N, CA and C of each residue as an Amber inpcrd file, in Angstrom:
protein
   243
  -5.9000000  88.2480000  31.3840000  -7.0640000  88.7570000  30.6820000
  -7.4380000  87.7610000  29.5870000  -8.7110000  87.5390000  29.4680000
  -9.2220000  86.6100000  28.4680000 -10.1200000  87.3600000  27.4990000
  -9.9380000  87.0900000  26.2120000 -10.7880000  87.7030000  25.1980000
 -12.1150000  86.9570000  25.1150000 -13.1640000  87.7240000  24.9750000
 -14.5100000  87.1900000  24.7910000 -15.1020000  87.9110000  23.5950000
 -15.7380000  87.1570000  22.6970000 -16.4140000  87.7500000  21.5530000
 -17.9120000  87.6080000  21.7430000 -18.6450000  88.6620000  21.4360000
 -20.0980000  88.6370000  21.5670000 -20.6950000  89.0650000  20.2370000
 -21.5000000  88.1780000  19.6480000 -22.2570000  88.5180000  18.4490000
 -23.5540000  89.1590000  18.9180000 -23.9170000  90.2870000  18.3210000
 -25.0820000  91.0480000  18.7570000 -26.0220000  91.2860000  17.5890000
 -27.2820000  90.9360000  17.7840000 -28.3370000  91.2390000  16.8090000
 -29.0860000  92.4530000  17.3400000 -29.2190000  93.4770000  16.4890000
 -29.8990000  94.6980000  16.9000000 -31.2200000  94.8520000  16.1500000
 -32.0540000  95.7290000  16.6490000 -33.2410000  96.1000000  15.8970000
 -32.7820000  96.9000000  14.6790000 -33.4610000  96.7660000  13.5550000
 -33.0520000  97.4710000  12.3380000 -32.8780000  98.9700000  12.5760000
 -31.7760000  99.5050000  12.0460000 -31.5120000 100.9280000  12.1340000
 -30.8540000 101.3950000  13.4210000 -30.4930000 100.4660000  14.3050000
 -29.9390000 100.8540000  15.6010000 -28.5240000 100.3270000  15.8430000
 -27.8660000  99.8050000  14.8100000 -26.5400000  99.2140000  14.9790000
 -25.5080000 100.1790000  15.5300000 -25.4270000 101.3760000  14.9710000
 -24.4360000 102.3570000  15.4300000 -24.7170000 102.7980000  16.8560000
 -25.9710000 103.0340000  17.1510000 -26.3640000 103.4470000  18.5070000
 -25.9840000 102.3760000  19.5280000 -26.2810000 101.1230000  19.2130000
 -25.9530000 100.0190000  20.1200000 -24.4360000  99.8790000  20.2680000
 -23.7000000  99.9700000  19.1620000 -22.2410000  99.8590000  19.2170000
 -21.6450000 100.9510000  20.1010000 -22.1660000 102.1530000  19.9800000
 -21.6680000 103.2570000  20.8120000 -21.9450000 103.0200000  22.2940000
 -23.0850000 102.4440000  22.6130000 -23.4070000 102.1340000  24.0190000
 -22.5140000 101.0100000  24.5450000 -22.2820000  99.9990000  23.7170000
 -21.4090000  98.8920000  24.1280000 -19.9970000  99.4010000  24.3600000
 -19.5530000 100.3760000  23.5860000 -18.2080000 100.9330000  23.7380000
 -17.9990000 101.5720000  25.1130000 -19.0760000 101.8620000  25.8250000
 -18.9900000 102.4340000  27.1700000 -18.7650000 101.3790000  28.2530000
 -18.9190000 100.1050000  27.9070000 -18.7300000  99.0150000  28.8650000
 -17.2430000  98.9100000  29.2130000 -16.9370000  98.7570000  30.4780000
 -15.5500000  98.7580000  30.9500000 -14.6770000  97.7160000  30.2540000
 -15.1920000  96.5520000  29.9580000 -14.4170000  95.4600000  29.3600000
 -14.2600000  95.5890000  27.8530000 -14.8520000  96.6090000  27.2650000
 -14.8690000  96.7880000  25.8070000 -13.4730000  96.9380000  25.2170000
 -13.2510000  96.2850000  24.0640000 -12.0140000  96.4500000  23.3080000
 -12.3000000  96.9810000  21.9030000 -13.1480000  96.2700000  21.1420000
 -13.4390000  96.6470000  19.7620000 -14.8430000  96.1900000  19.3890000
 -15.4000000  96.8320000  18.3600000 -16.6770000  96.3910000  17.7930000
 -16.6130000  96.5540000  16.2820000 -17.2200000  95.6160000  15.5820000
 -17.2340000  95.6290000  14.1240000 -18.6540000  95.4020000  13.6220000
 -19.0390000  96.1030000  12.5680000 -20.2730000  95.7910000  11.8580000
 -20.0080000  94.5360000  11.0420000 -20.9650000  93.6180000  11.0280000
 -20.8040000  92.3810000  10.2690000 -22.0840000  92.0810000   9.5040000
 -22.0190000  91.1450000   8.5810000 -23.1890000  90.7180000   7.8400000
 -23.5910000  89.3330000   8.3030000 -24.8170000  88.9680000   8.0120000
 -25.2950000  87.6370000   8.3750000 -26.3530000  87.6980000   9.4560000
 -26.4130000  86.6680000  10.2700000 -27.4350000  86.5350000  11.3000000
 -27.3170000  87.6060000  12.3880000 -26.1040000  88.0980000  12.6370000
 -25.8730000  89.1190000  13.6530000 -25.3790000  90.3980000  12.9930000
 -25.4730000  91.5050000  13.7080000 -25.1270000  92.8140000  13.1570000
 -23.7890000  93.3530000  13.6510000 -23.3740000  92.9380000  14.8490000
 -22.1310000  93.4310000  15.4450000 -21.3130000  92.2730000  15.9990000
 -20.0020000  92.4220000  15.9040000 -19.0660000  91.5180000  16.5700000
 -18.3030000  92.3670000  17.5680000 -18.4400000  92.0310000  18.8450000
 -17.8480000  92.8270000  19.9160000 -16.7620000  92.0030000  20.6020000
 -15.6230000  92.6410000  20.8440000 -14.5290000  91.9880000  21.5590000
 -14.4010000  92.6370000  22.9250000 -14.4290000  91.8070000  23.9520000
 -14.2630000  92.2520000  25.3340000 -13.0570000  91.5500000  25.9230000
 -12.4590000  92.1380000  26.9410000 -11.4200000  91.4700000  27.7260000
 -11.8910000  91.4100000  29.1610000 -11.8650000  90.1890000  29.7400000
 -12.3550000  90.0080000  31.1040000 -11.2740000  89.3790000  31.9780000
 -11.3270000  89.6730000  33.2690000 -10.4390000  89.0580000  34.2500000
 -11.1000000  87.8550000  34.9080000 -12.4150000  87.9500000  35.1070000
 -13.1520000  86.9730000  35.8970000 -14.1920000  86.2620000  35.0390000
 -13.9010000  85.0210000  34.6600000 -14.8370000  84.2460000  33.8470000
 -16.1450000  84.0190000  34.5940000 -16.0680000  83.8940000  35.9050000
 -17.2690000  83.6540000  36.7040000 -18.2570000  84.8100000  36.6230000
 -17.7760000  86.0090000  36.3520000 -18.6500000  87.1710000  36.2570000
 -19.1410000  87.4650000  34.8480000 -18.7640000  86.6160000  33.8920000
 -19.1220000  86.8700000  32.5030000 -20.6240000  86.9120000  32.2820000
 -21.3500000  85.9830000  32.8750000 -22.8060000  85.9520000  32.7080000
 -23.4640000  87.2400000  33.1830000 -23.0170000  87.7320000  34.3150000
 -23.5610000  88.9950000  34.8340000 -23.1990000  90.1680000  33.9350000
 -21.9630000  90.1830000  33.4410000 -21.5400000  91.2530000  32.5460000
 -22.4130000  91.2880000  31.2960000 -22.6120000  90.1260000  30.6770000
 -23.4170000  90.0640000  29.4530000 -24.8630000  90.4630000  29.7500000
 -25.4300000  89.9240000  30.8030000 -26.8340000  90.2040000  31.1280000
 -27.0540000  91.6580000  31.5410000 -26.2090000  92.1670000  32.4160000
 -26.4540000  93.4980000  32.9990000 -25.9010000  94.6510000  32.1610000
 -24.7760000  94.4250000  31.4740000 -24.1420000  95.5380000  30.7720000
 -24.3190000  95.5050000  29.2600000 -24.5890000  94.3350000  28.6920000
 -24.7700000  94.2440000  27.2390000 -26.2450000  94.0690000  26.8930000
 -26.8530000  92.9980000  27.3700000 -28.2410000  92.7020000  27.0000000
 -29.2370000  93.7430000  27.4920000 -28.8650000  94.5360000  28.4620000
 -29.7670000  95.5670000  28.9800000 -29.7860000  96.8250000  28.1030000
 -28.8960000  96.8970000  27.1240000 -28.8520000  98.0580000  26.2290000
 -30.0810000  98.0120000  25.3150000 -30.8000000  99.1320000  25.2110000
 -31.9810000  99.1690000  24.3350000 -31.6250000  98.8110000  22.8890000
 -32.5660000  98.1720000  22.2080000 -32.4920000  97.8170000  20.7870000
 -31.6230000  96.5930000  20.4960000 -31.2130000  95.8460000  21.5270000
 -30.5300000  94.5720000  21.2990000 -31.5860000  93.4790000  21.3210000
 -31.6160000  92.6880000  20.2680000 -32.5800000  91.5810000  20.1690000
 -32.0150000  90.2620000  20.6880000 -30.7100000  90.0270000  20.4550000
 -30.1410000  88.7230000  20.7910000 -28.6270000  88.8580000  20.8840000
 -28.0100000  87.9880000  21.6740000 -26.5520000  87.9220000  21.7480000
 -26.1190000  86.4610000  21.7160000 -24.8890000  86.2510000  21.2840000
 -24.2700000  84.9280000  21.2950000 -22.8280000  85.1380000  21.7390000
 -22.4510000  84.5570000  22.8730000 -21.1440000  84.7970000  23.4790000
 -20.1900000  83.6450000  23.1810000 -18.9690000  84.0080000  22.7790000
 -17.9220000  83.0360000  22.4870000 -16.7760000  83.2810000  23.4590000
 -16.5110000  82.3160000  24.3070000 -15.4240000  82.3970000  25.2780000
 -14.1720000  81.7790000  24.6590000 -13.0610000  82.4790000  24.6940000
 -11.8320000  81.9820000  24.0980000 -10.9580000  81.2880000  25.1460000
 -10.0580000  80.4370000  24.6570000  -9.1800000  79.6930000  25.5480000
  -7.7100000  79.9590000  25.3090000  -7.3130000  80.1030000  24.0490000
  -5.8970000  80.2540000  23.7240000  -5.7670000  81.1230000  22.4750000
  -4.8100000  82.0250000  22.4760000  -4.5560000  82.8790000  21.3140000
  -3.3900000  82.3070000  20.5170000  -3.5130000  82.3580000  19.2110000
  -2.4400000  81.9030000  18.3120000  -1.9970000  83.0810000  17.4790000
  -0.7600000  83.1400000  17.1440000  -0.2470000  84.2330000  16.3270000
   0.9740000  83.7890000  15.5360000   1.4100000  84.6820000  14.7000000
   2.6020000  84.4040000  13.9050000   3.8290000  84.3780000  14.8160000
   4.7720000  83.4900000  14.5140000   5.9770000  83.4050000  15.3510000
   6.8290000  84.6500000  15.2770000
């Protein structure tokens, strides 16, 4: 399983609604409200990197009130020994 982070910009006043809809996506792990250019930071876990584009387009970007997304694909996790 590979972690993927998606920054999501929502229409004003719709952050909670969008986060709740994203939480219904099968690959969903966590979502956080954030400040700055984007409104949400979403963590997904995927098995198939080749299907990531379809997942983002069909299951995330299709949610009403999402203006923009920025996807970050991870390669290696680091942690405390």
